Structure formats: C-alpha cells, structure tokens
Short mmCIF file of N, CA and C in Angstrom, two decimals:
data_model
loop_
_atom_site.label_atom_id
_atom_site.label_comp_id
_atom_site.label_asym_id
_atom_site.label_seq_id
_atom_site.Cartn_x
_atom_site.Cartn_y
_atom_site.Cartn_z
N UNK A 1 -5.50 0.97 48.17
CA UNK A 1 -5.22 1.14 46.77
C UNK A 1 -4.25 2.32 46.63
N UNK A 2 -3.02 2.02 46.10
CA UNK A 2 -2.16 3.29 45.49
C UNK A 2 -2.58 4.56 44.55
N UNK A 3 -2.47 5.17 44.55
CA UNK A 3 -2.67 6.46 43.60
C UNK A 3 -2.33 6.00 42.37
N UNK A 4 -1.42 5.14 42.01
CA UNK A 4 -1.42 4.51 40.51
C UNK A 4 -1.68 3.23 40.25
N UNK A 5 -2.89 2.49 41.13
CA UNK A 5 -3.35 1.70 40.70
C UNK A 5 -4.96 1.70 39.69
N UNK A 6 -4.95 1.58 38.79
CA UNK A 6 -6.28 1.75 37.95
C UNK A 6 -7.43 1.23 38.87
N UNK A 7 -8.40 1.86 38.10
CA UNK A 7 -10.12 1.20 39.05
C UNK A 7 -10.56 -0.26 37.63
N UNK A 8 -11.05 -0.87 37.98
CA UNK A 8 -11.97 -1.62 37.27
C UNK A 8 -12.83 -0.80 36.05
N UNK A 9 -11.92 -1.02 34.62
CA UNK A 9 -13.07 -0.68 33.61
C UNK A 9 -12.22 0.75 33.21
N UNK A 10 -11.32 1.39 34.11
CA UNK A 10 -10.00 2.10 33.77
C UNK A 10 -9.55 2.14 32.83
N UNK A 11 -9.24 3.17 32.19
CA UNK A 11 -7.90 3.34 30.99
C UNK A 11 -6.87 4.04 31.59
N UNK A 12 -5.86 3.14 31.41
CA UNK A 12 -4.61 3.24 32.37
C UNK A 12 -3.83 4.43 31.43
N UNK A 13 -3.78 3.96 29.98
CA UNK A 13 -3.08 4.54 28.71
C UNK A 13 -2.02 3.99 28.78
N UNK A 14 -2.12 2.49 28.80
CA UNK A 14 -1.08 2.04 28.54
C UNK A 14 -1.41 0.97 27.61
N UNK A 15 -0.75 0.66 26.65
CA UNK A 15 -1.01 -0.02 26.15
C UNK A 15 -0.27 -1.58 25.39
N UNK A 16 -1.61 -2.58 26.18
CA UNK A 16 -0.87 -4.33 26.07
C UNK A 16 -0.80 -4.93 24.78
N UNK A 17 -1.69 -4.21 23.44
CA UNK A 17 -1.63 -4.66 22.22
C UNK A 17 -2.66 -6.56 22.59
N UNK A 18 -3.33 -6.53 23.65
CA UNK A 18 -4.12 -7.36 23.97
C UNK A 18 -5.10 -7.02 23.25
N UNK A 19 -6.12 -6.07 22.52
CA UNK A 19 -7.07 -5.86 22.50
C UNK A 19 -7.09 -6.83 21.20
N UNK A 20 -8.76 -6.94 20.24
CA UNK A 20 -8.65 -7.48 19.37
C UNK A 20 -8.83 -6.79 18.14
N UNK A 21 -7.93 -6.90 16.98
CA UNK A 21 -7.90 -6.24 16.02
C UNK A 21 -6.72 -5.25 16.07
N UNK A 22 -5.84 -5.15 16.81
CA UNK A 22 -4.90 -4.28 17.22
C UNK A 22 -3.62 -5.09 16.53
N UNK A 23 -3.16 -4.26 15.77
CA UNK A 23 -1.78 -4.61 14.70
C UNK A 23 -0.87 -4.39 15.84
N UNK A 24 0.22 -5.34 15.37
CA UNK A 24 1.58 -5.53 16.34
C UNK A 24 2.48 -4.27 15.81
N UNK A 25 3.76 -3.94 17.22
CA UNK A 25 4.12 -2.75 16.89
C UNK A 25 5.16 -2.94 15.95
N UNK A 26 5.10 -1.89 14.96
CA UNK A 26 5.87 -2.01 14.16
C UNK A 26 4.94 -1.97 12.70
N UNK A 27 4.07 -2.38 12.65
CA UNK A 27 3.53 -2.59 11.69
C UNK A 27 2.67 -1.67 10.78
N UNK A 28 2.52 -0.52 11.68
CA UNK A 28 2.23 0.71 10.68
C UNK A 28 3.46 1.45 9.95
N UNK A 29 4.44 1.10 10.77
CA UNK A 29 5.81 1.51 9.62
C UNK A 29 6.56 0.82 9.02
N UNK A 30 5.75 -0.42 8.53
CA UNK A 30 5.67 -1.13 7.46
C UNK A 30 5.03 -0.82 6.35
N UNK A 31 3.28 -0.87 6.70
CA UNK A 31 2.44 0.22 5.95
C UNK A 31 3.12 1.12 5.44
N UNK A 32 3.91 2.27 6.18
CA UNK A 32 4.27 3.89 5.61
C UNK A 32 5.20 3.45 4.69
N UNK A 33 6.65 2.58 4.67
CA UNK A 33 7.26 1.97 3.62
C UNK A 33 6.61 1.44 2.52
N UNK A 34 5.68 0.37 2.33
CA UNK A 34 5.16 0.24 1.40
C UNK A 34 4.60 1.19 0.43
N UNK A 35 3.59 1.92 0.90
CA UNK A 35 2.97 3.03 0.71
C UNK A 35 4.02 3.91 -0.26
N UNK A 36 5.17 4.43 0.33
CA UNK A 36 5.91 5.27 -0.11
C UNK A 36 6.73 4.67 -1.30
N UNK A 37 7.20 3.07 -1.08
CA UNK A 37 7.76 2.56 -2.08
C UNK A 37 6.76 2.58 -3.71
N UNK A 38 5.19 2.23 -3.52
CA UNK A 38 4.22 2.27 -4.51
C UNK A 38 4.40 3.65 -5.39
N UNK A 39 4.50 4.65 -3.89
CA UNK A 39 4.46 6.15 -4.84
C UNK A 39 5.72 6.41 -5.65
N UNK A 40 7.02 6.13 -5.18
CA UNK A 40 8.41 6.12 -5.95
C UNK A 40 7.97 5.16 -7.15
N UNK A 41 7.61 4.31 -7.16
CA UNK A 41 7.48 3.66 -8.81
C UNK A 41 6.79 4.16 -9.56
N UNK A 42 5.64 4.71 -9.00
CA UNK A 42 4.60 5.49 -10.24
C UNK A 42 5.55 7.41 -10.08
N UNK A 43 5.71 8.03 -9.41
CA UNK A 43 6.97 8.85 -9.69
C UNK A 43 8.08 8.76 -10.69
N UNK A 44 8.33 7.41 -10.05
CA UNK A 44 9.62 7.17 -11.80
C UNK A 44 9.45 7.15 -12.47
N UNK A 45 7.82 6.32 -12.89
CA UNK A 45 7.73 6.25 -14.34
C UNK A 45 7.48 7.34 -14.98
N UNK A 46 6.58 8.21 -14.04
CA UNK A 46 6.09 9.57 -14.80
C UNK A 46 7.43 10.48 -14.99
N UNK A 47 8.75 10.53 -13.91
CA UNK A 47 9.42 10.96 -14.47
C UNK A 47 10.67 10.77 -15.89
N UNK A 48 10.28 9.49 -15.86
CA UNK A 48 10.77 8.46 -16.85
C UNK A 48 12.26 7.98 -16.19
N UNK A 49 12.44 7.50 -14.97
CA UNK A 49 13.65 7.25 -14.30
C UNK A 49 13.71 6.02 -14.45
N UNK A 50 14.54 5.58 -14.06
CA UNK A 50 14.31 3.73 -13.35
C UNK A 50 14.42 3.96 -11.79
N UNK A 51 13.79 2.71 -11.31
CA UNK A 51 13.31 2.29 -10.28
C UNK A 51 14.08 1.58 -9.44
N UNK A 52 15.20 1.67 -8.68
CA UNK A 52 15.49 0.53 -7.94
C UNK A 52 15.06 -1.17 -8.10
N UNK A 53 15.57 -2.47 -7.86
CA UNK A 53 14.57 -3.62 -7.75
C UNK A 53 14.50 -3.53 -6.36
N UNK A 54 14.65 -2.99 -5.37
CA UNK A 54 14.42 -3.35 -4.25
C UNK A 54 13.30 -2.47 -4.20
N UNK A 55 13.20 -1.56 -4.65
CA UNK A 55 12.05 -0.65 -4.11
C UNK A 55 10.66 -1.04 -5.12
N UNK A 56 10.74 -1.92 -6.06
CA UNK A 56 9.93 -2.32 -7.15
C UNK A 56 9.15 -3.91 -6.17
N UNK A 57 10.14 -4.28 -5.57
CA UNK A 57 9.87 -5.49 -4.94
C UNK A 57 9.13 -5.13 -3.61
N UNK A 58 9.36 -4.17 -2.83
CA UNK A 58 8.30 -3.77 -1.53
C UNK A 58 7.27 -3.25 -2.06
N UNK A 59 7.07 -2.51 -3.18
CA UNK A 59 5.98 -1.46 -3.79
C UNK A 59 4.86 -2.55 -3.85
N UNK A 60 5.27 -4.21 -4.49
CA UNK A 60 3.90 -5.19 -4.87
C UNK A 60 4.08 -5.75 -3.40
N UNK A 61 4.60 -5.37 -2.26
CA UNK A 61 4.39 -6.33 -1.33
C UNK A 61 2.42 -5.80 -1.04
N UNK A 62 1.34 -6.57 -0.03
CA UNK A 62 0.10 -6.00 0.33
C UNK A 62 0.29 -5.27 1.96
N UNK A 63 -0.83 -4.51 1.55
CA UNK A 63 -0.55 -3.39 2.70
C UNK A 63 -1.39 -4.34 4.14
N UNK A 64 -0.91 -4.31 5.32
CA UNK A 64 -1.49 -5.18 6.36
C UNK A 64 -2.78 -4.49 6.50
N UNK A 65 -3.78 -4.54 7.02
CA UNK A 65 -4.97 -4.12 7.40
C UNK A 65 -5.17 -4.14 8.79
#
C-alpha cells in the first residue's frame, strides 16, 4: 500500500459529491445570489429606488435546499 492510498472507512478529504443529500457544485452560489438579490429589492423599496427587472426576477426565484 502507498503512503497515499486511503484505509477502508478513510476520509481521504476529497470530495466525490457521491454522498447523499450533497448539493452539486455550484449551487451554494446560487443560493448567495438569490439571497442577495431578495435583500436589494426590499433595500430599494425602503430606500424608495427602483429595482432592476433582472434582479426582481432572481429575488422570486426558490432557494435550493
């Protein structure tokens, strides 16, 4: 066995996105966009601005879980 071969039951720290329940990459900075787009619309309104439609249109997209 090599010095960088894992043992059985090992955490290598690498990671296959095999596990279950594990969001694909990319997809928490989807989340952080959304998120941020929601807060710019309630920002505008309180500052009484207008809103972009593009940023009005990601704000109602749903956040992945």
């Amino acid at each position: 066995m090599s010095k960088h071969e894992a043992l059985p039951g090992e955490d290598t720290g690498r990671h296959t996105g095999e596990k279950a329940g594990e969001r694909r990459p990319g997809a928490s900075d989807r989340r952080v966009q959304i998120a941020a787009a929601k807060l710019r619309v309630v920002l505008d309104e309180r500052l009484n601005r207008p809103t972009p439609e593009w940023v009005k249109r990601l704000a109602e997209q749903k956040l992945a879980s």
